mmCIF file of C-alpha atoms in Angstrom:
data_model
loop_
_atom_site.group_PDB
_atom_site.id
_atom_site.type_symbol
_atom_site.label_atom_id
_atom_site.label_comp_id
_atom_site.label_asym_id
_atom_site.label_seq_id
_atom_site.Cartn_x
_atom_site.Cartn_y
_atom_site.Cartn_z
ATOM 1 C CA MET H 1 3.844 -11.586 17.031
ATOM 2 C CA TYR H 2 3.243 -9.367 13.979
ATOM 3 C CA SER H 3 5.790 -6.836 12.896
ATOM 4 C CA TYR H 4 2.979 -4.431 12.092
ATOM 5 C CA ILE H 5 -0.700 -4.481 12.701
ATOM 6 C CA ILE H 6 -2.214 -1.762 10.423
ATOM 7 C CA ILE H 7 -5.596 -0.223 11.380
ATOM 8 C CA GLY H 8 -7.473 0.687 8.109
ATOM 9 C CA ALA H 9 -7.322 -0.810 4.653
ATOM 10 C CA GLY H 10 -7.398 2.529 2.744
ATOM 11 C CA LEU H 11 -4.630 3.725 0.591
ATOM 12 C CA PHE H 12 -2.415 4.668 3.502
ATOM 13 C CA GLY H 13 -2.627 1.421 5.246
ATOM 14 C CA ALA H 14 -2.436 -0.582 1.995
ATOM 15 C CA THR H 15 0.751 1.158 0.915
ATOM 16 C CA PHE H 16 2.461 0.711 4.267
ATOM 17 C CA ALA H 17 1.265 -2.968 4.328
ATOM 18 C CA ASN H 18 2.554 -3.661 0.860
ATOM 19 C CA LEU H 19 5.947 -2.193 1.474
ATOM 20 C CA ALA H 20 6.272 -4.040 4.868
ATOM 21 C CA HIS H 21 5.171 -7.299 3.343
ATOM 22 C CA LYS H 22 7.760 -6.920 0.487
ATOM 23 C CA ALA H 23 10.438 -6.313 3.124
ATOM 24 C CA GLY H 24 9.594 -9.569 4.816
ATOM 25 C CA LYS H 25 7.638 -8.296 7.696
ATOM 26 C CA LYS H 26 4.727 -10.073 9.301
ATOM 27 C CA VAL H 27 1.669 -7.871 8.639
ATOM 28 C CA LEU H 28 -1.980 -7.883 9.741
ATOM 29 C CA VAL H 29 -4.530 -5.414 8.323
ATOM 30 C CA ILE H 30 -7.614 -4.630 10.366
ATOM 31 C CA GLU H 31 -10.590 -3.002 8.653
ATOM 32 C CA ARG H 32 -13.932 -2.077 10.357
ATOM 33 C CA ARG H 33 -15.896 -1.944 7.021
ATOM 34 C CA ASN H 34 -16.805 -5.073 5.024
ATOM 35 C CA HIS H 35 -14.446 -4.037 2.229
ATOM 36 C CA ILE H 36 -10.920 -2.811 1.594
ATOM 37 C CA ALA H 37 -9.921 0.413 -0.323
ATOM 38 C CA GLY H 38 -11.395 2.918 2.269
ATOM 39 C CA ASN H 39 -13.185 5.802 0.543
ATOM 40 C CA CYS H 40 -11.821 5.056 -2.892
ATOM 41 C CA TYR H 41 -13.715 1.766 -2.936
ATOM 42 C CA THR H 42 -15.390 0.929 -6.239
ATOM 43 C CA GLU H 43 -18.064 -1.530 -6.816
ATOM 44 C CA ASN H 44 -18.892 -3.001 -10.211
ATOM 45 C CA ILE H 45 -22.609 -2.557 -11.014
ATOM 46 C CA GLU H 46 -24.026 -3.101 -14.563
ATOM 47 C CA GLY H 47 -20.522 -3.408 -15.857
ATOM 48 C CA ILE H 48 -19.694 0.089 -14.413
ATOM 49 C CA ASN H 49 -17.193 0.759 -11.645
ATOM 50 C CA VAL H 50 -19.139 2.871 -9.258
ATOM 51 C CA HIS H 51 -17.158 5.210 -6.843
ATOM 52 C CA LYS H 52 -19.201 4.392 -3.736
ATOM 53 C CA TYR H 53 -17.801 7.281 -1.541
ATOM 54 C CA GLY H 54 -17.588 10.028 -4.188
ATOM 55 C CA ALA H 55 -15.440 10.688 -7.274
ATOM 56 C CA HIS H 56 -11.732 9.772 -6.950
ATOM 57 C CA ILE H 57 -9.448 10.950 -9.748
ATOM 58 C CA PHE H 58 -5.803 10.047 -9.265
ATOM 59 C CA HIS H 59 -3.374 12.771 -10.101
ATOM 60 C CA THR H 60 0.258 13.450 -9.188
ATOM 61 C CA SER H 61 3.633 14.849 -10.317
ATOM 62 C CA ASN H 62 5.479 12.406 -8.284
ATOM 63 C CA LYS H 63 6.779 9.775 -10.681
ATOM 64 C CA ILE H 64 7.794 7.416 -7.788
ATOM 65 C CA VAL H 65 4.127 7.341 -6.692
ATOM 66 C CA TRP H 66 2.821 7.127 -10.216
ATOM 67 C CA ASP H 67 5.032 4.095 -11.023
ATOM 68 C CA PHE H 68 4.130 2.499 -7.724
ATOM 69 C CA VAL H 69 0.299 2.501 -8.390
ATOM 70 C CA ASN H 70 0.838 1.529 -12.126
ATOM 71 C CA SER H 71 2.850 -1.517 -10.972
ATOM 72 C CA PHE H 72 -0.417 -3.064 -9.657
ATOM 73 C CA THR H 73 -2.872 -2.162 -12.348
ATOM 74 C CA PRO H 74 -2.984 -0.049 -15.544
ATOM 75 C CA PHE H 75 -4.479 3.424 -15.308
ATOM 76 C CA ASN H 76 -6.570 5.093 -18.145
ATOM 77 C CA ARG H 77 -6.063 8.530 -19.585
ATOM 78 C CA TYR H 78 -9.029 10.157 -17.799
ATOM 79 C CA THR H 79 -8.789 13.954 -17.543
ATOM 80 C CA ASN H 80 -10.789 15.731 -14.818
ATOM 81 C CA SER H 81 -12.805 18.462 -16.501
ATOM 82 C CA PRO H 82 -15.871 19.118 -14.272
ATOM 83 C CA ILE H 83 -18.704 21.416 -15.253
ATOM 84 C CA ALA H 84 -20.597 23.836 -13.036
ATOM 85 C CA LYS H 85 -24.329 24.620 -13.338
ATOM 86 C CA SER H 86 -25.416 27.967 -11.871
ATOM 87 C CA LYS H 87 -28.758 29.727 -12.342
ATOM 88 C CA GLY H 88 -29.490 27.467 -15.455
ATOM 89 C CA ASN H 89 -26.103 28.257 -17.162
ATOM 90 C CA TYR H 90 -23.180 25.800 -17.577
ATOM 91 C CA TYR H 91 -19.561 26.942 -16.901
ATOM 92 C CA ASN H 92 -16.164 25.176 -17.412
ATOM 93 C CA LEU H 93 -13.906 24.440 -14.546
ATOM 94 C CA PRO H 94 -11.313 25.205 -13.476
ATOM 95 C CA PHE H 95 -11.558 28.948 -13.883
ATOM 96 C CA ASN H 96 -9.969 29.462 -17.303
ATOM 97 C CA MET H 97 -10.485 31.383 -20.583
ATOM 98 C CA ASN H 98 -13.601 29.363 -21.332
ATOM 99 C CA THR H 99 -15.114 30.404 -17.901
ATOM 100 C CA PHE H 100 -14.105 33.980 -18.406
ATOM 101 C CA TYR H 101 -15.750 34.110 -21.853
ATOM 102 C CA GLN H 102 -18.863 32.565 -20.467
ATOM 103 C CA ILE H 103 -19.144 35.251 -17.720
ATOM 104 C CA TRP H 104 -17.516 38.287 -19.301
ATOM 105 C CA LYS H 105 -17.208 37.587 -23.024
ATOM 106 C CA THR H 106 -13.515 38.290 -22.815
ATOM 107 C CA ALA H 107 -11.912 36.796 -25.897
ATOM 108 C CA THR H 108 -8.124 37.199 -25.126
ATOM 109 C CA PRO H 109 -5.977 36.623 -22.102
ATOM 110 C CA GLU H 110 -5.188 40.330 -22.009
ATOM 111 C CA GLU H 111 -8.948 41.117 -21.790
ATOM 112 C CA ALA H 112 -9.417 38.516 -19.166
ATOM 113 C CA LYS H 113 -6.532 39.656 -16.970
ATOM 114 C CA ALA H 114 -7.695 43.246 -17.186
ATOM 115 C CA LYS H 115 -11.172 42.291 -16.153
ATOM 116 C CA MET H 116 -9.858 40.070 -13.344
ATOM 117 C CA GLU H 117 -7.739 42.935 -11.915
ATOM 118 C CA GLU H 118 -10.750 45.212 -12.069
ATOM 119 C CA GLN H 119 -12.791 42.606 -10.147
ATOM 120 C CA LYS H 120 -10.140 42.208 -7.449
ATOM 121 C CA ALA H 121 -9.537 45.938 -6.885
ATOM 122 C CA ASP H 122 -12.113 46.475 -4.085
ATOM 123 C CA ILE H 123 -10.981 43.581 -1.948
ATOM 124 C CA LEU H 124 -7.318 44.336 -2.439
ATOM 125 C CA LYS H 125 -7.860 47.871 -1.386
ATOM 126 C CA LEU H 126 -9.823 46.640 1.754
ATOM 127 C CA LEU H 127 -7.049 44.115 2.682
ATOM 128 C CA ASN H 128 -4.436 46.820 2.293
ATOM 129 C CA GLY H 129 -1.570 44.349 2.372
ATOM 130 C CA ARG H 130 -2.857 42.012 5.135
ATOM 131 C CA GLU H 131 -3.549 38.313 4.554
ATOM 132 C CA PRO H 132 -7.190 37.386 3.913
ATOM 133 C CA ALA H 133 -8.932 36.463 7.180
ATOM 134 C CA ASN H 134 -11.493 34.012 5.801
ATOM 135 C CA LEU H 135 -12.583 32.127 2.670
ATOM 136 C CA GLU H 136 -14.687 34.974 1.259
ATOM 137 C CA GLU H 137 -11.818 37.427 1.386
ATOM 138 C CA GLN H 138 -9.382 34.820 0.009
ATOM 139 C CA ALA H 139 -11.659 33.934 -2.898
ATOM 140 C CA LEU H 140 -12.351 37.570 -3.745
ATOM 141 C CA SER H 141 -8.653 38.319 -3.759
ATOM 142 C CA ILE H 142 -8.003 35.551 -6.228
ATOM 143 C CA VAL H 143 -11.003 35.809 -8.701
ATOM 144 C CA GLY H 144 -12.983 38.875 -7.757
ATOM 145 C CA ARG H 145 -16.712 39.464 -7.148
ATOM 146 C CA ASP H 146 -18.441 37.918 -10.261
ATOM 147 C CA ILE H 147 -16.821 34.493 -10.195
ATOM 148 C CA PHE H 148 -17.227 34.374 -6.367
ATOM 149 C CA GLU H 149 -20.986 35.136 -6.569
ATOM 150 C CA ILE H 150 -21.628 32.921 -9.585
ATOM 151 C CA LEU H 151 -19.496 29.874 -8.948
ATOM 152 C CA ILE H 152 -18.177 29.879 -5.372
ATOM 153 C CA LYS H 153 -20.394 31.328 -2.664
ATOM 154 C CA GLU H 154 -23.562 29.274 -2.734
ATOM 155 C CA TYR H 155 -21.637 26.008 -3.519
ATOM 156 C CA THR H 156 -19.170 26.557 -0.733
ATOM 157 C CA GLU H 157 -21.714 27.397 1.942
ATOM 158 C CA LYS H 158 -23.805 24.464 0.896
ATOM 159 C CA GLN H 159 -20.756 22.113 1.036
ATOM 160 C CA TRP H 160 -19.531 23.396 4.482
ATOM 161 C CA GLY H 161 -22.864 24.374 6.075
ATOM 162 C CA ARG H 162 -21.269 27.699 7.084
ATOM 163 C CA ASN H 163 -21.045 31.237 5.652
ATOM 164 C CA CYS H 164 -17.958 31.925 3.524
ATOM 165 C CA ASN H 165 -16.847 34.557 5.993
ATOM 166 C CA ASP H 166 -16.850 32.014 8.814
ATOM 167 C CA LEU H 167 -14.644 29.479 6.899
ATOM 168 C CA PRO H 168 -10.811 29.503 6.948
ATOM 169 C CA ALA H 169 -9.034 30.985 4.008
ATOM 170 C CA SER H 170 -6.850 27.879 3.729
ATOM 171 C CA ILE H 171 -9.707 25.843 2.104
ATOM 172 C CA ILE H 172 -9.525 27.822 -1.103
ATOM 173 C CA LYS H 173 -5.939 29.012 -1.265
ATOM 174 C CA ARG H 174 -4.967 26.741 -4.083
ATOM 175 C CA ILE H 175 -7.888 27.480 -6.404
ATOM 176 C CA PRO H 176 -6.710 27.213 -9.962
ATOM 177 C CA VAL H 177 -6.914 30.117 -12.369
ATOM 178 C CA ARG H 178 -5.737 29.787 -15.897
ATOM 179 C CA TYR H 179 -5.536 32.149 -18.905
ATOM 180 C CA THR H 180 -5.710 29.328 -21.318
ATOM 181 C CA PHE H 181 -8.618 27.491 -22.925
ATOM 182 C CA ASP H 182 -7.714 24.353 -20.839
ATOM 183 C CA ASN H 183 -10.359 22.447 -18.966
ATOM 184 C CA ASN H 184 -7.943 19.994 -17.282
ATOM 185 C CA TYR H 185 -8.632 20.644 -13.645
ATOM 186 C CA PHE H 186 -5.239 19.524 -12.423
ATOM 187 C CA ASN H 187 -1.729 20.705 -13.388
ATOM 188 C CA ASP H 188 -0.047 17.456 -12.420
ATOM 189 C CA LEU H 189 2.142 15.503 -14.919
ATOM 190 C CA TYR H 190 0.238 12.224 -14.381
ATOM 191 C CA GLN H 191 -3.596 11.668 -14.189
ATOM 192 C CA GLY H 192 -6.012 8.791 -14.613
ATOM 193 C CA ILE H 193 -8.144 6.215 -12.941
ATOM 194 C CA PRO H 194 -7.411 2.451 -12.485
ATOM 195 C CA SER H 195 -8.848 0.741 -15.564
ATOM 196 C CA ASN H 196 -10.509 -1.962 -13.435
ATOM 197 C CA GLY H 197 -11.426 0.259 -10.530
ATOM 198 C CA TYR H 198 -9.745 1.213 -7.265
ATOM 199 C CA THR H 199 -10.798 -1.956 -5.465
ATOM 200 C CA GLU H 200 -8.672 -4.064 -7.789
ATOM 201 C CA LEU H 201 -5.750 -1.691 -7.196
ATOM 202 C CA VAL H 202 -5.915 -2.091 -3.470
ATOM 203 C CA THR H 203 -6.664 -5.862 -3.677
ATOM 204 C CA LYS H 204 -3.365 -6.274 -5.568
ATOM 205 C CA MET H 205 -1.474 -4.136 -3.120
ATOM 206 C CA LEU H 206 -2.682 -6.463 -0.330
ATOM 207 C CA GLU H 207 -2.039 -9.721 -1.975
ATOM 208 C CA GLY H 208 -0.434 -12.225 0.389
ATOM 209 C CA ILE H 209 -1.274 -10.081 3.513
ATOM 210 C CA GLU H 210 -3.645 -11.223 6.247
ATOM 211 C CA ILE H 211 -6.798 -9.054 6.373
ATOM 212 C CA ARG H 212 -9.613 -8.995 8.916
ATOM 213 C CA LEU H 213 -12.685 -7.222 7.641
ATOM 214 C CA ASN H 214 -15.754 -6.252 9.805
ATOM 215 C CA THR H 215 -13.361 -5.891 12.689
ATOM 216 C CA ASN H 216 -13.401 -2.858 14.918
ATOM 217 C CA PHE H 217 -10.022 -2.229 16.457
ATOM 218 C CA PHE H 218 -11.559 -0.760 19.680
ATOM 219 C CA ASP H 219 -13.471 -4.047 20.178
ATOM 220 C CA HIS H 220 -10.173 -6.034 20.138
ATOM 221 C CA ARG H 221 -7.733 -3.430 21.388
ATOM 222 C CA SER H 222 -6.114 -5.260 24.262
ATOM 223 C CA GLU H 223 -5.574 -8.380 22.149
ATOM 224 C CA LEU H 224 -4.236 -6.526 19.083
ATOM 225 C CA GLU H 225 -1.883 -4.227 21.098
ATOM 226 C CA ASN H 226 -0.356 -7.382 22.719
ATOM 227 C CA ILE H 227 0.442 -9.175 19.445
ATOM 228 C CA ALA H 228 2.165 -6.351 17.511
ATOM 229 C CA GLU H 229 5.554 -4.900 17.597
ATOM 230 C CA LYS H 230 4.091 -1.672 16.111
ATOM 231 C CA ILE H 231 0.562 -0.604 15.306
ATOM 232 C CA ILE H 232 0.062 1.716 12.365
ATOM 233 C CA TYR H 233 -3.181 3.609 13.106
ATOM 234 C CA THR H 234 -5.107 5.396 10.380
ATOM 235 C CA GLY H 235 -8.319 5.972 12.111
ATOM 236 C CA PRO H 236 -9.644 9.066 13.818
ATOM 237 C CA ILE H 237 -7.141 10.288 16.347
ATOM 238 C CA ASP H 238 -9.692 11.632 18.832
ATOM 239 C CA GLU H 239 -11.315 8.176 18.878
ATOM 240 C CA PHE H 240 -8.136 6.487 19.701
ATOM 241 C CA PHE H 241 -7.944 8.522 22.814
ATOM 242 C CA ASN H 242 -11.639 7.960 23.656
ATOM 243 C CA PHE H 243 -12.432 11.694 22.801
ATOM 244 C CA CYS H 244 -10.879 12.763 26.008
ATOM 245 C CA HIS H 245 -10.506 16.357 24.869
ATOM 246 C CA GLY H 246 -13.743 16.327 22.837
ATOM 247 C CA ALA H 247 -14.494 15.296 19.274
ATOM 248 C CA LEU H 248 -12.878 16.861 16.255
ATOM 249 C CA ASP H 249 -15.429 18.289 13.765
ATOM 250 C CA TYR H 250 -15.809 17.145 10.195
ATOM 251 C CA ARG H 251 -18.248 17.619 7.250
ATOM 252 C CA SER H 252 -20.020 14.455 6.111
ATOM 253 C CA LEU H 253 -21.659 13.273 2.937
ATOM 254 C CA ARG H 254 -24.664 11.254 1.931
ATOM 255 C CA PHE H 255 -24.820 9.573 -1.462
ATOM 256 C CA GLU H 256 -27.946 8.717 -3.460
ATOM 257 C CA THR H 257 -27.132 6.332 -6.318
ATOM 258 C CA GLU H 258 -29.506 5.494 -9.182
ATOM 259 C CA ILE H 259 -29.337 3.094 -12.173
ATOM 260 C CA LEU H 260 -30.866 4.740 -15.190
ATOM 261 C CA ASP H 261 -32.164 3.107 -18.294
ATOM 262 C CA THR H 262 -30.291 5.374 -20.649
ATOM 263 C CA ASP H 263 -26.817 5.231 -22.041
ATOM 264 C CA ASN H 264 -25.853 8.868 -21.232
ATOM 265 C CA PHE H 265 -27.453 11.140 -18.527
ATOM 266 C CA GLN H 266 -25.381 14.259 -18.407
ATOM 267 C CA GLY H 267 -22.519 13.873 -20.825
ATOM 268 C CA ASN H 268 -19.779 14.436 -18.136
ATOM 269 C CA ALA H 269 -18.395 12.504 -15.214
ATOM 270 C CA VAL H 270 -18.886 15.434 -12.737
ATOM 271 C CA ILE H 271 -21.257 18.337 -12.778
ATOM 272 C CA ASN H 272 -21.353 20.746 -9.876
ATOM 273 C CA TYR H 273 -24.640 22.266 -8.829
ATOM 274 C CA ILE H 274 -23.964 25.724 -7.346
ATOM 275 C CA ASP H 275 -27.365 26.939 -6.478
ATOM 276 C CA ALA H 276 -28.346 26.931 -2.780
ATOM 277 C CA ASN H 277 -31.880 25.739 -3.411
ATOM 278 C CA ILE H 278 -30.578 22.383 -4.927
ATOM 279 C CA PRO H 279 -29.713 20.166 -1.925
ATOM 280 C CA TYR H 280 -26.898 18.236 -3.574
ATOM 281 C CA THR H 281 -23.463 19.589 -4.563
ATOM 282 C CA ARG H 282 -22.805 17.423 -7.553
ATOM 283 C CA ILE H 283 -23.935 14.565 -9.723
ATOM 284 C CA ILE H 284 -21.388 11.918 -10.638
ATOM 285 C CA GLU H 285 -21.927 9.818 -13.725
ATOM 286 C CA HIS H 286 -19.535 6.963 -13.151
ATOM 287 C CA LYS H 287 -19.301 5.363 -16.638
ATOM 288 C CA HIS H 288 -17.605 8.573 -18.008
ATOM 289 C CA PHE H 289 -14.595 8.022 -15.753
ATOM 290 C CA GLU H 290 -13.735 5.006 -17.953
ATOM 291 C CA PHE H 291 -15.261 6.199 -21.302
ATOM 292 C CA GLY H 292 -17.983 3.476 -20.869
ATOM 293 C CA ASN H 293 -20.491 2.534 -23.635
ATOM 294 C CA GLN H 294 -22.752 0.386 -21.470
ATOM 295 C CA PRO H 295 -26.481 0.485 -22.371
ATOM 296 C CA LYS H 296 -27.357 1.776 -18.879
ATOM 297 C CA THR H 297 -25.814 4.570 -16.726
ATOM 298 C CA ILE H 298 -25.356 5.001 -13.000
ATOM 299 C CA ILE H 299 -25.456 8.393 -11.324
ATOM 300 C CA THR H 300 -24.765 9.477 -7.770
ATOM 301 C CA ARG H 301 -26.029 12.633 -6.159
ATOM 302 C CA GLU H 302 -23.751 13.893 -3.367
ATOM 303 C CA TYR H 303 -25.455 15.624 -0.418
ATOM 304 C CA PRO H 304 -23.274 17.385 2.115
ATOM 305 C CA GLN H 305 -24.449 17.033 5.740
ATOM 306 C CA LYS H 306 -23.422 17.777 9.293
ATOM 307 C CA TRP H 307 -21.143 15.165 10.761
ATOM 308 C CA GLU H 308 -22.204 13.148 13.789
ATOM 309 C CA LEU H 309 -20.529 10.223 15.471
ATOM 310 C CA ASN H 310 -22.524 7.558 13.601
ATOM 311 C CA LYS H 311 -21.525 9.145 10.181
ATOM 312 C CA GLU H 312 -18.468 8.847 7.987
ATOM 313 C CA ARG H 313 -15.836 11.602 8.311
ATOM 314 C CA TYR H 314 -15.000 13.175 4.985
ATOM 315 C CA TYR H 315 -13.543 16.760 5.249
ATOM 316 C CA PRO H 316 -11.786 18.011 8.458
ATOM 317 C CA ILE H 317 -12.883 21.594 9.487
ATOM 318 C CA ASN H 318 -9.428 22.993 9.970
ATOM 319 C CA ASP H 319 -10.443 26.131 11.732
ATOM 320 C CA GLN H 320 -8.531 27.658 14.694
ATOM 321 C CA GLU H 321 -10.602 25.735 17.335
ATOM 322 C CA ASN H 322 -10.305 22.339 15.681
ATOM 323 C CA ASN H 323 -6.653 22.655 14.892
ATOM 324 C CA ALA H 324 -5.925 23.591 18.535
ATOM 325 C CA LEU H 325 -7.938 20.540 19.593
ATOM 326 C CA TYR H 326 -5.962 18.367 17.220
ATOM 327 C CA GLU H 327 -2.667 19.615 18.711
ATOM 328 C CA LYS H 328 -3.751 18.234 22.048
ATOM 329 C CA TYR H 329 -4.327 14.804 20.546
ATOM 330 C CA LYS H 330 -1.079 15.033 18.524
ATOM 331 C CA ALA H 331 0.665 15.589 21.845
ATOM 332 C CA LEU H 332 -0.853 12.437 23.311
ATOM 333 C CA ALA H 333 0.072 10.574 20.228
ATOM 334 C CA GLY H 334 3.708 11.602 20.557
ATOM 335 C CA GLN H 335 3.713 9.730 23.883
ATOM 336 C CA LYS H 336 2.828 6.343 22.339
ATOM 337 C CA THR H 337 5.955 4.419 21.588
ATOM 338 C CA ASN H 338 4.304 1.484 19.918
ATOM 339 C CA VAL H 339 1.657 3.298 17.953
ATOM 340 C CA ILE H 340 2.257 5.411 14.748
ATOM 341 C CA PHE H 341 -0.533 7.701 13.547
ATOM 342 C CA GLY H 342 -0.803 8.382 9.786
ATOM 343 C CA GLY H 343 -3.353 9.234 7.117
ATOM 344 C CA ARG H 344 -6.098 11.960 6.881
ATOM 345 C CA LEU H 345 -8.061 10.850 9.883
ATOM 346 C CA ALA H 346 -5.121 10.254 12.181
ATOM 347 C CA GLU H 347 -3.442 13.579 11.184
ATOM 348 C CA TYR H 348 -6.729 15.490 10.857
ATOM 349 C CA LYS H 349 -5.676 16.720 7.396
ATOM 350 C CA TYR H 350 -7.055 16.527 3.902
ATOM 351 C CA TYR H 351 -4.750 14.544 1.688
ATOM 352 C CA ASP H 352 -4.970 13.936 -2.030
ATOM 353 C CA MET H 353 -4.423 10.186 -2.934
ATOM 354 C CA ASP H 354 -1.007 10.597 -4.149
ATOM 355 C CA ASP H 355 0.014 12.489 -1.001
ATOM 356 C CA VAL H 356 -1.363 9.740 1.160
ATOM 357 C CA ILE H 357 0.660 7.213 -0.659
ATOM 358 C CA GLU H 358 3.818 9.327 -0.470
ATOM 359 C CA GLN H 359 3.413 9.921 3.296
ATOM 360 C CA ALA H 360 2.919 6.106 3.835
ATOM 361 C CA MET H 361 6.129 5.478 1.882
ATOM 362 C CA ILE H 362 8.026 8.030 3.874
ATOM 363 C CA LEU H 363 6.719 6.608 7.177
ATOM 364 C CA PHE H 364 7.641 3.026 6.121
ATOM 365 C CA HIS H 365 11.136 4.047 5.304
ATOM 366 C CA THR H 366 11.473 6.122 8.488
ATOM 367 C CA CYS H 367 10.398 3.029 10.546
ATOM 368 C CA ASN H 368 12.803 0.706 8.712
ATOM 369 C CA GLN H 369 16.067 2.732 8.490
#
């Protein structure tokens, strides 16, 4: 018997497995893919750590989480400072004094704040004290019409495949706005990327633990459920219950990666492409995550696409209908005494990486009080 069989070798599963192993528990990790590390998996190509499932920048203000990940591998000092390209012009992100100057030519915080209040006046009058009902109203109430039209609307509709007024306001509630010339996207105390890639991080987290790759839990379900005291399930919650209430909806992605015979393609790790007529949302140049000086470079174009059952799930669509459906599955999950559900797919929730690790820590300590 195993103390825990953990379904999924991403950050949630790896964190729980590591803590359980250190506590002397017998652990087995099951992973349907041919590699560990989930969506933060990196593969070394041409001496460059390529983020195979999109850009992953680790950031947190939780020192316990930061010390935990740094105990396995050193992190570099990478600071996330993406650029947006709209109608042939380049803009700094997040929205800050550089962005405001690029759009309005405002030179001081006072000028920028006055312009922002002017931009927001119409929507605030329309809302008349009520909460924004959709993403468009939410964005307009935060940054006003110009920034919404130039940097948000087309990109968001391309990313989600829906009109902004058909998307929940929650998607954009935490959009950062700064009245400083600071291009650091995150406000967290700690930020960086594992110096040798995320795969090495997770490899070290899982040292000494039995792992079965290329193994679909559902193909071996009866066997696995009979040899575990507890199952930690990090997969899609609707699939666990055989989609009995229907499938939860997601947004998926397709990646197109290319090796280029040049040492520097775009001069930044991430550039967002706002315009609707450009089919991809961003280009990632992987070497810049690690300040690389290799003779070649590798880029990845990221194409949003409709999710179907044979595609990877990336972003949950947390609208009213899907959240209500999730609650039905959550109720079923609550009836399972030997299965614990955790992580973004099992909880139908978008998590940053530090939040995933923190939640796995909390779950482990809850299970082992």
